[in-house]
Tab-separated table of C-alpha atoms in Angstrom:
chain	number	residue	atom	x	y	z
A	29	UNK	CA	90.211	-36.062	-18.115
A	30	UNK	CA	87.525	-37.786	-16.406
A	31	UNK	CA	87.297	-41.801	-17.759
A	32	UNK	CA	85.801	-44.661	-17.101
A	33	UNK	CA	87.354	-48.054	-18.339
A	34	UNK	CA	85.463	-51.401	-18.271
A	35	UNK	CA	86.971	-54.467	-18.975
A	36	UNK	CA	87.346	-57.225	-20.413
A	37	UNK	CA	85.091	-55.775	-23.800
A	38	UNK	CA	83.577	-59.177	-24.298
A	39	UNK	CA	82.789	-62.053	-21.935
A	40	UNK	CA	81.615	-65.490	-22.799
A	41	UNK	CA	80.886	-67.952	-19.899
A	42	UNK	CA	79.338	-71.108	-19.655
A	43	UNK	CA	75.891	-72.177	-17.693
A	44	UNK	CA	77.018	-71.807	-13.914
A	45	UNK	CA	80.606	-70.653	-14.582
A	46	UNK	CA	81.165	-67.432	-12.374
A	47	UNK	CA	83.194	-64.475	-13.073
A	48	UNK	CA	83.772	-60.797	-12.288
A	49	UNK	CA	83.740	-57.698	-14.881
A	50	UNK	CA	85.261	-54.862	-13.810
A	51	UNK	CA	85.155	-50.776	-14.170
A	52	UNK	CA	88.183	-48.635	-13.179
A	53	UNK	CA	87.624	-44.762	-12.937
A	54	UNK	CA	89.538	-41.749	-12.879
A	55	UNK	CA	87.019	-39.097	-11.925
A	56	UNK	CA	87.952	-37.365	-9.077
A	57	UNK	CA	85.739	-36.899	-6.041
A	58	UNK	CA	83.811	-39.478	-6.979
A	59	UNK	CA	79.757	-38.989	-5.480
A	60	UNK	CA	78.410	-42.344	-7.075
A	61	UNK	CA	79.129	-45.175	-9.428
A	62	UNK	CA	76.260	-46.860	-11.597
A	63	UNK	CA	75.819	-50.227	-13.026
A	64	UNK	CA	73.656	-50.610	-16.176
A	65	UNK	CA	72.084	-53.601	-18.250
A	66	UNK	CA	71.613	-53.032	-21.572
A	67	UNK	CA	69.761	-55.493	-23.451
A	68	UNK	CA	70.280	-55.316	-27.750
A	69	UNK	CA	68.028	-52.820	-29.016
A	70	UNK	CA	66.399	-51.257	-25.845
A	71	UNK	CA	67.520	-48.587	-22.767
A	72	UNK	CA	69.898	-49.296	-19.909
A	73	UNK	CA	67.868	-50.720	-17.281
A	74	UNK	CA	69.292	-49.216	-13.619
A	75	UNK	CA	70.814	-52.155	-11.619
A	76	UNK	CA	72.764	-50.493	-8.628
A	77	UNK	CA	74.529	-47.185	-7.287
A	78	UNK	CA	77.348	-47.418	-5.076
A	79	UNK	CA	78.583	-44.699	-2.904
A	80	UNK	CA	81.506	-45.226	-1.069
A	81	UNK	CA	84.014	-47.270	-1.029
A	82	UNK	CA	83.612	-50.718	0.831
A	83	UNK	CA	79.996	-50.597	-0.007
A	84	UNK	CA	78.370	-54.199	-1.953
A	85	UNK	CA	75.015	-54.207	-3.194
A	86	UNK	CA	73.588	-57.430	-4.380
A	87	UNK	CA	70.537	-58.445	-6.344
A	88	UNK	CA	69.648	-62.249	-7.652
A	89	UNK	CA	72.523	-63.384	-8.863
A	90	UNK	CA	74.367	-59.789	-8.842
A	91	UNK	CA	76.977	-58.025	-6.710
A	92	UNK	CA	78.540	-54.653	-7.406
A	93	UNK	CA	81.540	-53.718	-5.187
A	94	UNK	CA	83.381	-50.097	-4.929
A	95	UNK	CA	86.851	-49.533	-4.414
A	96	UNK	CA	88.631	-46.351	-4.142
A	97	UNK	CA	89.395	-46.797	-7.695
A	98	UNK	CA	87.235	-49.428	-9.151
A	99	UNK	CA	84.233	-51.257	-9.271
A	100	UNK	CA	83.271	-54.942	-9.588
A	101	UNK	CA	80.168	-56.803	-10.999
A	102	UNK	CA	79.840	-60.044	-9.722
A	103	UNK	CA	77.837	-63.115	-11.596
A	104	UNK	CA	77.225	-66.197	-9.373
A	105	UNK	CA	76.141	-69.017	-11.507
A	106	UNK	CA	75.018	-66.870	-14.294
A	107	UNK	CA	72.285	-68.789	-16.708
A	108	UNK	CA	71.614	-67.870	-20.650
A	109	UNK	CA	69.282	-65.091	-19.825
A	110	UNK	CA	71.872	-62.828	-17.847
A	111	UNK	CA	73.609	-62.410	-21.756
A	112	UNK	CA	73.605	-58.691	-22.064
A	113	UNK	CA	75.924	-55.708	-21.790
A	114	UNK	CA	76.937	-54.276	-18.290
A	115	UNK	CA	77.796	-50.794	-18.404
A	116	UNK	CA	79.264	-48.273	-15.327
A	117	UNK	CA	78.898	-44.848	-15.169
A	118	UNK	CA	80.497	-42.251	-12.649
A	119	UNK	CA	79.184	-39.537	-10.982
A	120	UNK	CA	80.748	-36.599	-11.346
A	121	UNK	CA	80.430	-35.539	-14.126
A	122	UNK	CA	78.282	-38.609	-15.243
A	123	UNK	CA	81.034	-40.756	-17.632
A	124	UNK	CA	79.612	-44.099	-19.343
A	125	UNK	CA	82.130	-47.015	-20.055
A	126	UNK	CA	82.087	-48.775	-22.909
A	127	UNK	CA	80.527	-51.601	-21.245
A	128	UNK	CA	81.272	-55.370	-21.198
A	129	UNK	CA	79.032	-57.825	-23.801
A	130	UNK	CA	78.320	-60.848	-21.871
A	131	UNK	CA	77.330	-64.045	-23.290
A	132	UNK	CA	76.180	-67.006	-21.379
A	133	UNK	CA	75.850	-70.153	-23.329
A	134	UNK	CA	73.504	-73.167	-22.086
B	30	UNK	CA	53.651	-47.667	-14.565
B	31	UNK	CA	54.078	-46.544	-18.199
B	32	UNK	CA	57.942	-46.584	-18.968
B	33	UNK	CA	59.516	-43.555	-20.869
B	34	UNK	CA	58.233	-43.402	-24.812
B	35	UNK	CA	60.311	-42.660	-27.673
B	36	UNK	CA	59.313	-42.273	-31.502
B	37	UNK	CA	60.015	-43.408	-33.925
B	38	UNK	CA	61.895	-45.931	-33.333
B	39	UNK	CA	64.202	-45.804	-36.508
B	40	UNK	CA	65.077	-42.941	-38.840
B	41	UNK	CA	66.937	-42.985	-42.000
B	42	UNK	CA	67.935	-39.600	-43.321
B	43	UNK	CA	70.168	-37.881	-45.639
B	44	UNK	CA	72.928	-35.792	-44.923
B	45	UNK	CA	72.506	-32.267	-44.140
B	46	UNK	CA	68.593	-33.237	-43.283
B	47	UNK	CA	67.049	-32.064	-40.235
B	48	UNK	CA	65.252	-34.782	-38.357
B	49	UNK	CA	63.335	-34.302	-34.774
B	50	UNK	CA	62.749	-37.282	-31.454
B	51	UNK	CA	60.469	-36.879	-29.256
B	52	UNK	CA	60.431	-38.217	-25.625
B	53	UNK	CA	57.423	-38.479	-23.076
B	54	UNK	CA	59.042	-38.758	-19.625
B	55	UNK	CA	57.570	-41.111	-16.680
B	56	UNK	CA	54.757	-39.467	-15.032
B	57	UNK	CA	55.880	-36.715	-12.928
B	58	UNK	CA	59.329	-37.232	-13.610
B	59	UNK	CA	60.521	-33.890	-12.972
B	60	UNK	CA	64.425	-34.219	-14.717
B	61	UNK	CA	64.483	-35.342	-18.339
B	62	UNK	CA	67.893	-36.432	-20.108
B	63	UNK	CA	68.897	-37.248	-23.550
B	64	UNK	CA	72.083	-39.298	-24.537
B	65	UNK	CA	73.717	-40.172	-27.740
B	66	UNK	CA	74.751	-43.477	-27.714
B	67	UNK	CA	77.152	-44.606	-30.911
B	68	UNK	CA	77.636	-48.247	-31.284
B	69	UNK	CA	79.947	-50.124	-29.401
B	70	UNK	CA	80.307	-46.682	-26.729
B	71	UNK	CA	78.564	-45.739	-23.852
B	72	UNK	CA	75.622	-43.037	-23.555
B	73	UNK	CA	77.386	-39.761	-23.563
B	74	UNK	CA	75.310	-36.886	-21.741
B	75	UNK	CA	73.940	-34.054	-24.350
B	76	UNK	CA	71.552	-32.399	-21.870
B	77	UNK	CA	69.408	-32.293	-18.952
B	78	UNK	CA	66.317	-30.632	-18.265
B	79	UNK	CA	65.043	-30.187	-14.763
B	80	UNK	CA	61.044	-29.030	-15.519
B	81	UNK	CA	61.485	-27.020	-18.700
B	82	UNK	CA	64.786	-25.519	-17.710
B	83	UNK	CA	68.002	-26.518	-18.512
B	84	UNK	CA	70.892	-27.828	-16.060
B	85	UNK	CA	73.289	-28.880	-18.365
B	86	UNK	CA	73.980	-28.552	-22.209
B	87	UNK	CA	77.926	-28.604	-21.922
B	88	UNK	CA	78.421	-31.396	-23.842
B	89	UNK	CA	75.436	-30.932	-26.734
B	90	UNK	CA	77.146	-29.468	-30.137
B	91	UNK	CA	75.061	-26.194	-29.928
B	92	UNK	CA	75.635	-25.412	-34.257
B	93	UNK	CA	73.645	-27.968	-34.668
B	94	UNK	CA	71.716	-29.543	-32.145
B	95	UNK	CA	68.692	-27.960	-30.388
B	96	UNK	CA	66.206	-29.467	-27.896
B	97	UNK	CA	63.072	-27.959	-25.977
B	98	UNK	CA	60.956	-29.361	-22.867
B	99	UNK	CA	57.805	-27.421	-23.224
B	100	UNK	CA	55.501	-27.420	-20.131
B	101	UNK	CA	57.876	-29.356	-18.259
B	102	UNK	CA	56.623	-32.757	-19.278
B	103	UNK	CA	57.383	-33.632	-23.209
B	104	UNK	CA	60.657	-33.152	-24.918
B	105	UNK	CA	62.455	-32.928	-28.313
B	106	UNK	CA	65.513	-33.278	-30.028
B	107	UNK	CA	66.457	-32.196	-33.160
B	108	UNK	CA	69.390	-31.919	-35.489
B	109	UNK	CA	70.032	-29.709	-38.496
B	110	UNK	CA	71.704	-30.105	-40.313
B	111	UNK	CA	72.922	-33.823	-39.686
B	112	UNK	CA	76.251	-35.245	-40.193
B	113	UNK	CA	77.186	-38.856	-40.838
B	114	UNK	CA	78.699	-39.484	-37.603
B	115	UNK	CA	75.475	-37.992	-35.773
B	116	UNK	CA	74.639	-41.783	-37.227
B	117	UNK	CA	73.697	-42.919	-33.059
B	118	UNK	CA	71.017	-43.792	-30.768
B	119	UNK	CA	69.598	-41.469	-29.048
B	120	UNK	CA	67.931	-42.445	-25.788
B	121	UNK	CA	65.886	-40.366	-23.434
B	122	UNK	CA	66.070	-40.622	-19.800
B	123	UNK	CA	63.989	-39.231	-16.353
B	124	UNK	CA	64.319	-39.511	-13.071
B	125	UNK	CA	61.931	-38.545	-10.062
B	126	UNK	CA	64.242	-36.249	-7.803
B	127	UNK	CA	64.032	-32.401	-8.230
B	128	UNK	CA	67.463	-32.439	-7.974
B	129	UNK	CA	71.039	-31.715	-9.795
B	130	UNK	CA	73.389	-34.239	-8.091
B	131	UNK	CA	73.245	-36.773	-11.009
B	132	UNK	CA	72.555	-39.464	-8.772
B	133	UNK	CA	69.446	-40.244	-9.137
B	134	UNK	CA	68.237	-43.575	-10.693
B	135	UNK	CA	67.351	-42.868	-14.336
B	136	UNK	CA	64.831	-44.504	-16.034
B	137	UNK	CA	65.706	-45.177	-19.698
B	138	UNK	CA	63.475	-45.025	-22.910
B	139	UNK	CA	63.981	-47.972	-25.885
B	140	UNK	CA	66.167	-45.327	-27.552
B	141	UNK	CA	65.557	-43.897	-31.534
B	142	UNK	CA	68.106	-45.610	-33.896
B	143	UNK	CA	69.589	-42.686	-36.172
B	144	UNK	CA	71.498	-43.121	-39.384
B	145	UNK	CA	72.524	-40.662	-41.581
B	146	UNK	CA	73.522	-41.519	-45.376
């Protein structure tokens, strides 16, 4: 069965205090991997696809990485307003994780 | 550029109700998607629409759940008659492509918050 595990569940960092959430998959032939914010109460807004393995995308304060069997999200520095939930999605078939809350506190 | 629009927003119904979302897609958006999304989960896939036709309703429970793209621009969603664990958000997504690679970047609407009593 096709999955897609993201861990940890919930993150809580200070002001400036960088970290890394991951997402492991088990789709096979994988065509593309997604990384989502979710914000409480509204739509996933698109952050990054990855490809292939090797590949990094980055974007403010952002990195996504792809491995043969996982992804990283990368937060350099990350201030209160990067609190939200991260979720990854595959590609095929399209599987969602359960994405990772993250809390930044001032 | 308008995002995607949902209504309503919230819906409270009873059990065994029928209740109906709509979803107005991004301007010329031609692939329209709708996800359930219970709490704490990810959006799970119920269907795509590519224009008004269908590319994918594998995972959409079929006994009860029905949706329509008319005109290849509006869509909606209904469900009759609802459970309690249809209790979800349902979000409505489109993307530009004309394609059916699922890779395209999908714009997301603010969702309609569901929950059946």
């Amino acid at each position: 069965e096709d999955q897609v595990t993201q861990s940890p569940e919930a993150l809580r960092l200070q002001e400036g205090e960088s970290s890394s959430l991951n997402c492991s998959y088990t789709v096979s032939g994988l065509r593309g991997l997604f990384w989502y914010r979710q914000d409480p109460g509204k739509g996933p807004e698109f952050l990054f696809t990855l490809y292939s393995a090797g590949e990094e995308k980055e974007k403010e304060r952002l990195k996504a990485t792809l491995t043969k069997k996982e992804s990283f999200l990368h937060i350099t520095a990350p201030k209160p307003e990067d609190s939200a939930t991260y979720l990854c999605a595959a590609v095929p078939p399209l599987v969602f994780g359960k994405g990772t809350r993250l809390s930044v506190i001032a | 550029e308008a995002g995607v629009a949902q209504s309503p927003r919230y819906k409270i119904i009873e059990k065994r109700q029928s209740v109906a979302f709509w979803c107005n897609p991004i301007s010329g958006h031609a692939t329209l998607y709708w996800y359930q999304q219970i709490l704490g989960q990810g959006p799970k896939l119920l269907i795509q629409f590519q224009n008004n036709g269908v590319v994918d309703d594998s995972q959409l429970p079929k006994d009860r759940f029905s949706a329509e793209r008319l005109k290849g621009v509006d869509s909606t969603l209904k469900i009759q008659p609802a459970k309690l664990e249809d209790s979800a958000v349902y979000l409505c997504a489109s993307s530009l492509v004309r394609g059916r690679t699922l890779l395209e970047t999908q714009y997301f609407g603010p969702g309609t918050r569901l929950l059946v009593l």
